[in-house]
Amino acid sequence: MDKIVLNNEKETLLIPLYGKAMENKKKNPIIFDRKAKEIVDKIDYDFKSLKIPEKTNMMMCIRAKLLDDLVLDFLKSKKSAIALHLGCGLDSRYLRIDDKNVNWFDVDFKEVIDLRKEFYIETDKYHLVSSSVTESSWIDELPSYTDTEPCIVIAEGLFMYLKEDEIKILIERLKNKFISFYLIFDAFSLETVKRMDRYPSLKKTGAKIHWGIDDPREFLKLGENIYFEGEKYISSNDEIKKLSNLNKILFKIAHSFPQVRKAHRILIYKVGLLK
C-alpha cells in the first residue's frame, strides 16, 4: 500500500490504531485488537514518528476497552439496535463488539473512509459513511427506524477536536433523527485542553484541541432533554489490574487527585424523550 497522507485531526486516528497494535504484543493486554495489527502491518507509515508516550498508549487502550464495555452493556439482550460510531478512524469496534443484532454505522471524513474500505467490507448490517460529523446530509440520509429501536452514539477521541457550537448542532440533528439515544464519549477537562499542545503526537499531526468540560452537567446546556447518566474514570477501573505493579501504583496516586482523575474521562448521557 502507498504511504498514506492524512492531515491534522485526521492523522490523529493513527495514534490509537498503533497503540492498540502494540498492545497486542503484551502478555496480558488491556485490549486485544487483531485488526489493528493487520492494518499497521499493511500501511506504509513511520508510526514511530508519532512518539506516543507509554502512559498515553495505556490510557487510550483503557479508554477503548471501557467504551467497548459500555456498548456491550447497552446492546445486551436487545433484539435489534442502532449504533453510530462517530469519527471512527480505523478502529475495529464493530468487530470487537461482534453483535449480529446491531445495525452499525461508522462515520468519518471521506479520505478516512476511503482508507477504511481497504480493510473493512460493508454488509447489510455494517455501513461506512463518508462525511464530516459536522455536516447535516449524512444524518438525513440514514434509513428511517421505528421509535422503539434503541440507539447508541459513540464518539471516541472526537468531541475535543470540535467547537462547542458544532457539538450542540450535532446533538440537535441527532435528536431530530432519533426519538432518543444514549451518547457516550471521552472528554478532557478545561485545564487539559490548555496543555494538550505540548503533547508530541499532536505536535506531529498539527491537530488542534478546542473543547473540554469540567462539570459533566454543563453539557446539559447544549439542548433540551439531555440527561447526565454517569462518568467512567480512565484513572480507576478494572483494566488497571492488568498493568504492572508500578503502573498500578502510579494510577492509584493519580486518581487520588481530583484534577488528575477529571483530566480525561468518559461521560454518559441519555438524549431525547425519555421512555
mmCIF file of C-alpha atoms in Angstrom, residues 168 171-172 175 219-226:
data_model
loop_
_atom_site.group_PDB
_atom_site.id
_atom_site.type_symbol
_atom_site.label_atom_id
_atom_site.label_comp_id
_atom_site.label_asym_id
_atom_site.label_seq_id
_atom_site.Cartn_x
_atom_site.Cartn_y
_atom_site.Cartn_z
ATOM 1 C CA LYS A 168 -24.528 21.492 20.027
ATOM 2 C CA ILE A 171 -26.695 16.794 19.121
ATOM 3 C CA GLU A 172 -29.738 18.681 17.834
ATOM 4 C CA LYS A 175 -32.319 14.379 18.261
ATOM 5 C CA PHE A 219 -23.220 19.544 28.856
ATOM 6 C CA LEU A 220 -26.953 19.802 29.593
ATOM 7 C CA LYS A 221 -26.798 23.424 28.398
ATOM 8 C CA LEU A 222 -26.324 22.192 24.830
ATOM 9 C CA GLY A 223 -30.008 21.470 24.394
ATOM 10 C CA GLU A 224 -33.265 20.260 25.852
ATOM 11 C CA ASN A 225 -33.857 16.689 27.002
ATOM 12 C CA ILE A 226 -30.232 15.850 27.767
#
